[in-house]
PDB file of C-alpha atoms and ligand atoms in Angstrom:
ATOM      1  CA  UNK N   9      -8.511   6.131  61.934  1.00 83.00           C
ATOM      2  CA  UNK N  10     -10.472   9.640  62.251  1.00 97.00           C
ATOM      3  CA  UNK N  11     -11.246  10.619  65.779  1.00 97.00           C
ATOM      4  CA  UNK N  12     -14.911  11.579  66.086  1.00 98.00           C
ATOM      5  CA  UNK N  13     -15.842  15.392  66.554  1.00 98.00           C
ATOM      6  CA  UNK N  14     -19.041  16.561  68.276  1.00 98.00           C
ATOM      7  CA  UNK N  15     -19.421  20.329  68.052  1.00 98.00           C
ATOM      8  CA  UNK N  16     -22.393  22.482  69.680  1.00 98.00           C
ATOM      9  CA  UNK N  17     -23.349  25.324  67.716  1.00 98.00           C
ATOM     10  CA  UNK N  18     -25.479  27.336  70.237  1.00 98.00           C
ATOM     11  CA  UNK N  19     -25.794  30.171  67.519  1.00 98.00           C
ATOM     12  CA  UNK N  20     -28.033  33.237  68.875  1.00 98.00           C
ATOM     13  CA  UNK N  21     -28.839  31.253  72.150  1.00 98.00           C
ATOM     14  CA  UNK N  22     -28.067  31.620  75.645  1.00 98.00           C
ATOM     15  CA  UNK N  23     -27.121  34.884  77.826  1.00 98.00           C
ATOM     16  CA  UNK N  24     -24.203  35.213  80.135  1.00 98.00           C
ATOM     17  CA  UNK N  25     -26.080  33.506  82.837  1.00 98.00           C
ATOM     18  CA  UNK N  26     -27.831  30.469  81.152  1.00 98.00           C
ATOM     19  CA  UNK N  27     -24.653  29.837  79.135  1.00 98.00           C
ATOM     20  CA  UNK N  28     -23.178  29.191  82.559  1.00 98.00           C
ATOM     21  CA  UNK N  29     -25.786  26.582  83.473  1.00 98.00           C
ATOM     22  CA  UNK N  30     -25.665  24.601  80.432  1.00 98.00           C
ATOM     23  CA  UNK N  31     -21.989  24.394  80.457  1.00 98.00           C
ATOM     24  CA  UNK N  32     -21.863  23.413  84.205  1.00 98.00           C
ATOM     25  CA  UNK N  33     -24.155  20.664  83.139  1.00 98.00           C
ATOM     26  CA  UNK N  34     -22.424  19.376  79.938  1.00 98.00           C
ATOM     27  CA  UNK N  35     -19.010  19.498  81.947  1.00 98.00           C
ATOM     28  CA  UNK N  36     -20.752  17.170  84.905  1.00 97.00           C
ATOM     29  CA  UNK N  37     -22.389  15.354  82.622  1.00 98.00           C
ATOM     30  CA  UNK N  38     -19.243  13.926  80.535  1.00 97.00           C
ATOM     31  CA  UNK N  39     -16.704  11.391  81.722  1.00 96.00           C
ATOM     32  CA  UNK N  40     -12.982  11.612  81.129  1.00 95.00           C
ATOM     33  CA  UNK N  41     -13.075   8.372  79.271  1.00 96.00           C
ATOM     34  CA  UNK N  42     -15.813   9.572  76.786  1.00 97.00           C
ATOM     35  CA  UNK N  43     -13.794  13.010  76.379  1.00 97.00           C
ATOM     36  CA  UNK N  44     -10.725  10.658  75.463  1.00 96.00           C
ATOM     37  CA  UNK N  45     -12.572   9.201  72.762  1.00 96.00           C
ATOM     38  CA  UNK N  46     -14.328  11.700  71.009  1.00 98.00           C
ATOM     39  CA  UNK N  47     -13.134  15.382  70.490  1.00 98.00           C
ATOM     40  CA  UNK N  48     -16.134  17.979  72.223  1.00 98.00           C
ATOM     41  CA  UNK N  49     -16.008  21.419  70.801  1.00 98.00           C
ATOM     42  CA  UNK N  50     -18.638  24.081  72.199  1.00 98.00           C
ATOM     43  CA  UNK N  51     -19.383  27.090  70.331  1.00 99.00           C
ATOM     44  CA  UNK N  52     -21.284  29.953  72.316  1.00 98.00           C
ATOM     45  CA  UNK N  53     -21.875  33.298  71.312  1.00 98.00           C
ATOM     46  CA  UNK N  54     -19.109  35.630  71.470  1.00 98.00           C
ATOM     47  CA  UNK N  55     -20.463  37.040  74.702  1.00 98.00           C
ATOM     48  CA  UNK N  56     -19.936  33.878  76.408  1.00 98.00           C
ATOM     49  CA  UNK N  57     -16.745  33.005  75.121  1.00 98.00           C
ATOM     50  CA  UNK N  58     -14.432  34.481  78.032  1.00 98.00           C
ATOM     51  CA  UNK N  59     -16.856  32.360  80.582  1.00 98.00           C
ATOM     52  CA  UNK N  60     -16.624  29.209  78.666  1.00 98.00           C
ATOM     53  CA  UNK N  61     -13.046  29.469  78.341  1.00 98.00           C
ATOM     54  CA  UNK N  62     -12.611  29.971  81.966  1.00 98.00           C
ATOM     55  CA  UNK N  63     -15.041  26.817  82.843  1.00 98.00           C
ATOM     56  CA  UNK N  64     -13.194  24.498  80.556  1.00 98.00           C
ATOM     57  CA  UNK N  65      -9.891  25.182  81.527  1.00 95.00           C
ATOM     58  CA  UNK N  66      -9.049  22.082  82.975  1.00 91.00           C
ATOM     59  CA  UNK N  67     -11.033  20.011  80.838  1.00 95.00           C
ATOM     60  CA  UNK N  68     -10.719  18.115  77.530  1.00 96.00           C
ATOM     61  CA  UNK N  69     -13.501  20.595  75.715  1.00 98.00           C
ATOM     62  CA  UNK N  70     -12.619  22.386  72.894  1.00 98.00           C
ATOM     63  CA  UNK N  71     -13.581  25.989  72.084  1.00 98.00           C
ATOM     64  CA  UNK N  72     -15.015  27.714  68.953  1.00 99.00           C
ATOM     65  CA  UNK N  73     -16.460  30.722  67.973  1.00 99.00           C
ATOM     66  CA  UNK N  74     -19.320  31.077  65.579  1.00 98.00           C
ATOM     67  CA  UNK N  75     -17.796  33.513  63.086  1.00 98.00           C
ATOM     68  CA  UNK N  76     -14.674  35.871  62.542  1.00 98.00           C
ATOM     69  CA  UNK N  77     -13.831  38.840  60.171  1.00 98.00           C
ATOM     70  CA  UNK N  78     -11.558  38.162  57.553  1.00 98.00           C
ATOM     71  CA  UNK N  79      -8.853  40.666  58.730  1.00 98.00           C
ATOM     72  CA  UNK N  80      -7.165  40.818  62.212  1.00 98.00           C
ATOM     73  CA  UNK N  81      -7.971  44.584  63.048  1.00 98.00           C
ATOM     74  CA  UNK N  82      -9.249  47.708  61.723  1.00 98.00           C
ATOM     75  CA  UNK N  83     -12.087  50.263  61.227  1.00 98.00           C
ATOM     76  CA  UNK N  84     -14.849  47.510  60.884  1.00 98.00           C
ATOM     77  CA  UNK N  85     -17.443  48.339  63.916  1.00 98.00           C
ATOM     78  CA  UNK N  86     -19.311  45.356  65.345  1.00 98.00           C
ATOM     79  CA  UNK N  87     -16.914  42.719  63.810  1.00 98.00           C
ATOM     80  CA  UNK N  88     -14.898  40.157  65.829  1.00 98.00           C
ATOM     81  CA  UNK N  89     -11.281  39.062  64.306  1.00 98.00           C
ATOM     82  CA  UNK N  90      -9.474  35.877  64.475  1.00 98.00           C
ATOM     83  CA  UNK N  91      -7.010  37.329  67.169  1.00 98.00           C
ATOM     84  CA  UNK N  92      -9.740  38.561  69.432  1.00 98.00           C
ATOM     85  CA  UNK N  93     -10.990  34.749  69.758  1.00 98.00           C
ATOM     86  CA  UNK N  94      -7.548  33.304  69.622  1.00 98.00           C
ATOM     87  CA  UNK N  95      -7.155  35.454  73.069  1.00 98.00           C
ATOM     88  CA  UNK N  96      -9.753  33.802  74.471  1.00 98.00           C
ATOM     89  CA  UNK N  97      -8.539  30.431  73.965  1.00 98.00           C
ATOM     90  CA  UNK N  98     -10.491  29.744  71.008  1.00 98.00           C
ATOM     91  CA  UNK N  99      -9.097  26.867  68.982  1.00 98.00           C
ATOM     92  CA  UNK N 100     -12.007  26.482  66.308  1.00 98.00           C
ATOM     93  CA  UNK N 101     -14.330  28.767  64.401  1.00 99.00           C
ATOM     94  CA  UNK N 102     -17.585  27.730  62.269  1.00 99.00           C
ATOM     95  CA  UNK N 103     -17.229  29.437  59.071  1.00 98.00           C
ATOM     96  CA  UNK N 104     -19.747  29.432  56.280  1.00 98.00           C
ATOM     97  CA  UNK N 105     -22.458  28.663  58.160  1.00 98.00           C
ATOM     98  CA  UNK N 106     -25.854  28.510  55.759  1.00 98.00           C
ATOM     99  CA  UNK N 107     -27.461  30.926  58.006  1.00 98.00           C
ATOM    100  CA  UNK N 108     -24.276  33.568  57.649  1.00 98.00           C
ATOM    101  CA  UNK N 109     -24.689  32.636  53.804  1.00 98.00           C
ATOM    102  CA  UNK N 110     -28.451  32.983  53.683  1.00 97.00           C
ATOM    103  CA  UNK N 111     -28.938  35.820  56.042  1.00 97.00           C
ATOM    104  CA  UNK N 112     -25.805  37.746  55.935  1.00 98.00           C
ATOM    105  CA  UNK N 113     -24.982  37.253  52.294  1.00 98.00           C
ATOM    106  CA  UNK N 114     -21.470  35.510  52.740  1.00 98.00           C
ATOM    107  CA  UNK N 115     -20.237  34.506  49.158  1.00 98.00           C
ATOM    108  CA  UNK N 116     -17.764  31.357  48.699  1.00 98.00           C
ATOM    109  CA  UNK N 117     -14.817  34.182  48.012  1.00 98.00           C
ATOM    110  CA  UNK N 118     -15.356  35.901  51.527  1.00 98.00           C
ATOM    111  CA  UNK N 119     -15.817  32.564  53.616  1.00 98.00           C
ATOM    112  CA  UNK N 120     -12.439  31.384  51.550  1.00 99.00           C
ATOM    113  CA  UNK N 121     -10.630  34.490  52.972  1.00 98.00           C
ATOM    114  CA  UNK N 122     -12.221  33.864  56.489  1.00 99.00           C
ATOM    115  CA  UNK N 123     -10.712  30.331  56.159  1.00 99.00           C
ATOM    116  CA  UNK N 124      -7.288  31.221  55.382  1.00 98.00           C
ATOM    117  CA  UNK N 125      -7.214  34.189  57.921  1.00 98.00           C
ATOM    118  CA  UNK N 126      -8.583  31.687  60.816  1.00 99.00           C
ATOM    119  CA  UNK N 127      -5.543  29.291  59.296  1.00 98.00           C
ATOM    120  CA  UNK N 128      -3.100  32.112  59.769  1.00 98.00           C
ATOM    121  CA  UNK N 129      -3.842  32.862  63.273  1.00 98.00           C
ATOM    122  CA  UNK N 130      -3.541  29.075  64.004  1.00 98.00           C
ATOM    123  CA  UNK N 131      -7.456  28.490  64.255  1.00 98.00           C
ATOM    124  CA  UNK N 132      -9.260  25.535  62.959  1.00 98.00           C
ATOM    125  CA  UNK N 133     -11.868  26.524  60.748  1.00 99.00           C
ATOM    126  CA  UNK N 134     -15.183  24.140  60.620  1.00 99.00           C
ATOM    127  CA  UNK N 135     -16.302  24.831  56.880  1.00 99.00           C
ATOM    128  CA  UNK N 136     -20.046  24.286  56.524  1.00 98.00           C
ATOM    129  CA  UNK N 137     -21.234  23.470  53.126  1.00 98.00           C
ATOM    130  CA  UNK N 138     -24.672  22.047  52.047  1.00 98.00           C
ATOM    131  CA  UNK N 139     -27.366  22.559  49.561  1.00 97.00           C
ATOM    132  CA  UNK N 140     -30.795  24.188  50.007  1.00 96.00           C
ATOM    133  CA  UNK N 141     -34.141  22.433  49.208  1.00 94.00           C
ATOM    134  CA  UNK N 142     -34.785  23.813  45.880  1.00 94.00           C
ATOM    135  CA  UNK N 143     -31.094  22.909  44.897  1.00 96.00           C
ATOM    136  CA  UNK N 144     -31.426  19.180  45.736  1.00 94.00           C
ATOM    137  CA  UNK N 145     -35.101  19.107  43.988  1.00 93.00           C
ATOM    138  CA  UNK N 146     -33.475  20.351  40.657  1.00 96.00           C
ATOM    139  CA  UNK N 147     -30.634  17.713  41.171  1.00 96.00           C
ATOM    140  CA  UNK N 148     -28.126  20.331  41.812  1.00 97.00           C
ATOM    141  CA  UNK N 149     -27.113  19.463  45.234  1.00 97.00           C
ATOM    142  CA  UNK N 150     -23.357  17.615  44.270  1.00 97.00           C
ATOM    143  CA  UNK N 151     -22.480  20.297  42.120  1.00 98.00           C
ATOM    144  CA  UNK N 152     -23.523  23.144  44.612  1.00 98.00           C
ATOM    145  CA  UNK N 153     -21.466  21.296  47.512  1.00 98.00           C
ATOM    146  CA  UNK N 154     -18.747  20.678  45.216  1.00 98.00           C
ATOM    147  CA  UNK N 155     -18.662  24.321  44.369  1.00 98.00           C
ATOM    148  CA  UNK N 156     -18.731  24.949  48.142  1.00 98.00           C
ATOM    149  CA  UNK N 157     -15.886  22.979  48.829  1.00 98.00           C
ATOM    150  CA  UNK N 158     -13.623  23.864  46.064  1.00 98.00           C
ATOM    151  CA  UNK N 159     -13.921  27.789  46.481  1.00 98.00           C
ATOM    152  CA  UNK N 160     -14.045  27.535  50.309  1.00 98.00           C
ATOM    153  CA  UNK N 161     -10.824  25.594  50.400  1.00 98.00           C
ATOM    154  CA  UNK N 162      -9.248  27.637  47.375  1.00 98.00           C
ATOM    155  CA  UNK N 163      -5.297  27.900  47.772  1.00 98.00           C
ATOM    156  CA  UNK N 164      -4.988  26.244  50.930  1.00 98.00           C
ATOM    157  CA  UNK N 165      -1.996  23.846  51.065  1.00 98.00           C
ATOM    158  CA  UNK N 166      -1.716  20.203  52.373  1.00 98.00           C
ATOM    159  CA  UNK N 167      -0.455  21.481  55.503  1.00 98.00           C
ATOM    160  CA  UNK N 168      -3.358  23.736  56.055  1.00 98.00           C
ATOM    161  CA  UNK N 169      -5.621  21.078  55.737  1.00 98.00           C
ATOM    162  CA  UNK N 170      -4.445  19.334  58.869  1.00 98.00           C
ATOM    163  CA  UNK N 171      -6.214  21.842  60.630  1.00 98.00           C
ATOM    164  CA  UNK N 172      -9.617  21.926  58.458  1.00 98.00           C
ATOM    165  CA  UNK N 173     -12.782  20.361  59.854  1.00 98.00           C
ATOM    166  CA  UNK N 174     -15.531  20.466  57.035  1.00 98.00           C
ATOM    167  CA  UNK N 175     -19.190  20.116  57.912  1.00 98.00           C
ATOM    168  CA  UNK N 176     -22.063  18.955  55.343  1.00 98.00           C
ATOM    169  CA  UNK N 177     -25.063  20.636  56.679  1.00 98.00           C
ATOM    170  CA  UNK N 178     -28.273  20.239  54.205  1.00 97.00           C
ATOM    171  CA  UNK N 179     -29.945  23.541  54.643  1.00 96.00           C
ATOM    172  CA  UNK N 180     -33.310  21.837  54.267  1.00 95.00           C
ATOM    173  CA  UNK N 181     -32.879  19.722  57.697  1.00 93.00           C
ATOM    174  CA  UNK N 182     -31.308  22.104  59.769  1.00 91.00           C
ATOM    175  CA  UNK N 183     -33.847  23.212  62.477  1.00 88.00           C
ATOM    176  CA  UNK N 184     -36.718  21.651  60.557  1.00 90.00           C
ATOM    177  CA  UNK N 185     -36.668  18.314  62.516  1.00 86.00           C
ATOM    178  CA  UNK N 186     -36.020  16.538  58.768  1.00 85.00           C
ATOM    179  CA  UNK N 187     -32.686  14.861  58.914  1.00 86.00           C
ATOM    180  CA  UNK N 188     -31.080  13.239  56.032  1.00 88.00           C
ATOM    181  CA  UNK N 189     -31.138   9.724  55.958  1.00 94.00           C
ATOM    182  CA  UNK N 190     -27.808   8.161  57.093  1.00 96.00           C
ATOM    183  CA  UNK N 191     -27.254   6.901  53.538  1.00 96.00           C
ATOM    184  CA  UNK N 192     -27.961  10.329  51.954  1.00 95.00           C
ATOM    185  CA  UNK N 193     -25.768  11.864  54.538  1.00 97.00           C
ATOM    186  CA  UNK N 194     -22.841   9.288  53.756  1.00 97.00           C
ATOM    187  CA  UNK N 195     -23.392   9.556  50.051  1.00 97.00           C
ATOM    188  CA  UNK N 196     -22.663  13.588  50.383  1.00 98.00           C
ATOM    189  CA  UNK N 197     -19.839  12.928  52.858  1.00 98.00           C
ATOM    190  CA  UNK N 198     -18.370  10.877  50.128  1.00 98.00           C
ATOM    191  CA  UNK N 199     -18.697  13.468  47.684  1.00 98.00           C
ATOM    192  CA  UNK N 200     -17.082  15.927  49.594  1.00 98.00           C
ATOM    193  CA  UNK N 201     -13.997  13.517  50.151  1.00 98.00           C
ATOM    194  CA  UNK N 202     -13.774  13.437  46.547  1.00 98.00           C
ATOM    195  CA  UNK N 203     -13.837  16.886  46.264  1.00 98.00           C
ATOM    196  CA  UNK N 204     -11.046  17.302  49.027  1.00 98.00           C
ATOM    197  CA  UNK N 205      -9.165  14.499  47.200  1.00 98.00           C
ATOM    198  CA  UNK N 206      -9.199  16.156  43.852  1.00 98.00           C
ATOM    199  CA  UNK N 207      -7.787  19.257  45.420  1.00 98.00           C
ATOM    200  CA  UNK N 208      -5.228  17.916  48.034  1.00 98.00           C
ATOM    201  CA  UNK N 209      -4.869  13.800  47.442  1.00 98.00           C
ATOM    202  CA  UNK N 210      -5.875  10.974  48.656  1.00 98.00           C
ATOM    203  CA  UNK N 211      -3.891  10.840  51.799  1.00 98.00           C
ATOM    204  CA  UNK N 212      -5.549  14.475  53.087  1.00 98.00           C
ATOM    205  CA  UNK N 213      -8.799  13.282  51.834  1.00 98.00           C
ATOM    206  CA  UNK N 214      -8.529  10.183  54.204  1.00 98.00           C
ATOM    207  CA  UNK N 215      -7.613  11.877  57.307  1.00 98.00           C
ATOM    208  CA  UNK N 216     -10.056  14.877  56.815  1.00 98.00           C
ATOM    209  CA  UNK N 217     -13.037  14.935  59.196  1.00 98.00           C
ATOM    210  CA  UNK N 218     -16.540  15.728  57.504  1.00 98.00           C
ATOM    211  CA  UNK N 219     -19.248  16.368  60.203  1.00 98.00           C
ATOM    212  CA  UNK N 220     -22.785  16.013  59.548  1.00 98.00           C
ATOM    213  CA  UNK N 221     -25.554  18.601  60.815  1.00 97.00           C
ATOM    214  CA  UNK N 222     -29.363  19.089  60.523  1.00 96.00           C
ATOM    215  CA  UNK N 223     -31.476  17.978  63.071  1.00 95.00           C
ATOM    216  CA  UNK N 224     -29.081  15.479  64.731  1.00 97.00           C
ATOM    217  CA  UNK N 225     -30.267  14.416  68.083  1.00 97.00           C
ATOM    218  CA  UNK N 226     -29.871  11.819  70.834  1.00 97.00           C
ATOM    219  CA  UNK N 227     -32.370   9.506  68.842  1.00 97.00           C
ATOM    220  CA  UNK N 228     -31.085   9.614  65.264  1.00 96.00           C
ATOM    221  CA  UNK N 229     -26.874  10.333  66.071  1.00 98.00           C
ATOM    222  CA  UNK N 230     -25.718   6.535  66.679  1.00 98.00           C
ATOM    223  CA  UNK N 231     -27.247   5.667  63.268  1.00 97.00           C
ATOM    224  CA  UNK N 232     -25.858   8.885  61.507  1.00 97.00           C
ATOM    225  CA  UNK N 233     -22.182   8.157  63.168  1.00 98.00           C
ATOM    226  CA  UNK N 234     -22.339   4.664  62.462  1.00 97.00           C
ATOM    227  CA  UNK N 235     -21.838   5.559  58.841  1.00 97.00           C
ATOM    228  CA  UNK N 236     -18.065   5.031  57.306  1.00 97.00           C
ATOM    229  CA  UNK N 237     -17.882   8.744  56.038  1.00 98.00           C
ATOM    230  CA  UNK N 238     -19.428  10.337  58.934  1.00 98.00           C
ATOM    231  CA  UNK N 239     -17.082  11.826  61.241  1.00 98.00           C
ATOM    232  CA  UNK N 240     -19.002  13.645  63.618  1.00 98.00           C
ATOM    233  CA  UNK N 241     -21.623  15.853  64.160  1.00 98.00           C
ATOM    234  CA  UNK N 242     -22.318  19.672  64.270  1.00 98.00           C
ATOM    235  CA  UNK N 243     -25.439  20.012  66.728  1.00 98.00           C
ATOM    236  CA  UNK N 244     -27.667  23.036  66.671  1.00 98.00           C
ATOM    237  CA  UNK N 245     -31.163  22.821  68.835  1.00 97.00           C
ATOM    238  CA  UNK N 246     -29.778  19.558  70.527  1.00 98.00           C
ATOM    239  CA  UNK N 247     -26.693  21.114  71.980  1.00 98.00           C
ATOM    240  CA  UNK N 248     -29.109  23.562  73.895  1.00 98.00           C
ATOM    241  CA  UNK N 249     -30.068  20.882  76.188  1.00 98.00           C
ATOM    242  CA  UNK N 250     -27.445  19.415  78.616  1.00 98.00           C
ATOM    243  CA  UNK N 251     -28.926  15.752  78.424  1.00 98.00           C
ATOM    244  CA  UNK N 252     -29.284  15.636  74.431  1.00 98.00           C
ATOM    245  CA  UNK N 253     -25.750  16.762  73.923  1.00 98.00           C
ATOM    246  CA  UNK N 254     -24.119  14.149  76.705  1.00 98.00           C
ATOM    247  CA  UNK N 255     -26.055  11.311  75.069  1.00 98.00           C
ATOM    248  CA  UNK N 256     -24.944  12.457  71.517  1.00 98.00           C
ATOM    249  CA  UNK N 257     -21.337  12.636  72.661  1.00 98.00           C
ATOM    250  CA  UNK N 258     -21.714   9.327  74.305  1.00 97.00           C
ATOM    251  CA  UNK N 259     -22.908   7.500  71.196  1.00 97.00           C
ATOM    252  CA  UNK N 260     -19.920   9.178  69.353  1.00 97.00           C
ATOM    253  CA  UNK N 261     -17.521   7.446  71.786  1.00 95.00           C
ATOM    254  CA  UNK N 262     -18.815   3.877  71.280  1.00 88.00           C
TER     255      UNK N 262
HETATM  256  P1  13P X 321     -30.189  22.226  64.114  1.00 95.34           P
HETATM  257  O1  13P X 321     -29.377  20.743  64.712  1.00 95.34           O
HETATM  258  O2  13P X 321     -30.861  22.955  64.764  1.00 95.34           O
HETATM  259  O3  13P X 321     -30.740  21.483  63.034  1.00 95.34           O
HETATM  260  O4  13P X 321     -29.002  22.999  63.583  1.00 95.34           O
HETATM  261  C1  13P X 321     -27.900  22.387  62.873  1.00 95.34           C
HETATM  262  C2  13P X 321     -26.917  23.515  62.681  1.00 95.34           C
HETATM  263  O5  13P X 321     -27.100  24.315  61.763  1.00 95.34           O
HETATM  264  C3  13P X 321     -25.651  23.389  63.313  1.00 95.34           C
HETATM  265  O6  13P X 321     -24.756  24.383  62.855  1.00 95.34           O
END
């Protein structure tokens, strides 16, 4: 049985003060019963990680960063490394998000280096993959996503894969209000699981959690999460509203 994960990607939103407000609301709105059934992760911006770490100290809520550099330290002005986020108790890091691929030019081989560095530092990478609208219209979505999975997970071991989470986020569904239908999403999750199986075998593929992301909200979450191969959600916009995020988590716990 794959335990569901609901992760909130706050992206470049929330100051120190408003992070505190949001996180306190989320903490107070979640019961222990729900937190036992579902893994919950919050990924605030770097500037709020220390604060978040303190606020969730005694709670069953995980903490993730939204990016890391591929090296542990050095002369890389403005960058943040895995040991730095580890020192703030981050257990997860989002890598290969389409916004980083698109706006910061991150190619698959760089994302692979970051994935390896996260694992080396005992941080669980959430590897994001997904096609653009143009790629889907040209019927290239399966090929593109297979490539992102294969290159993103290159040279990893079966042992490493116990700590890897994949997120399927179709670029055309992110922040647009257009969700992939539960069938469309599930089909892609099956394809991703097959790609993982080709690389690491069936047992690893069966145990790998694959999250869906892209306009998931409290209205459509239940239907998406009911699908066999959808093991949770990576939530953007709806994770910025405590009530919506809590409702999504509650529906994952059912
Ligand atoms: P939205 O939920 O705002 O569409 O964002 C999804 C996402 O990119 C999460 O990483």
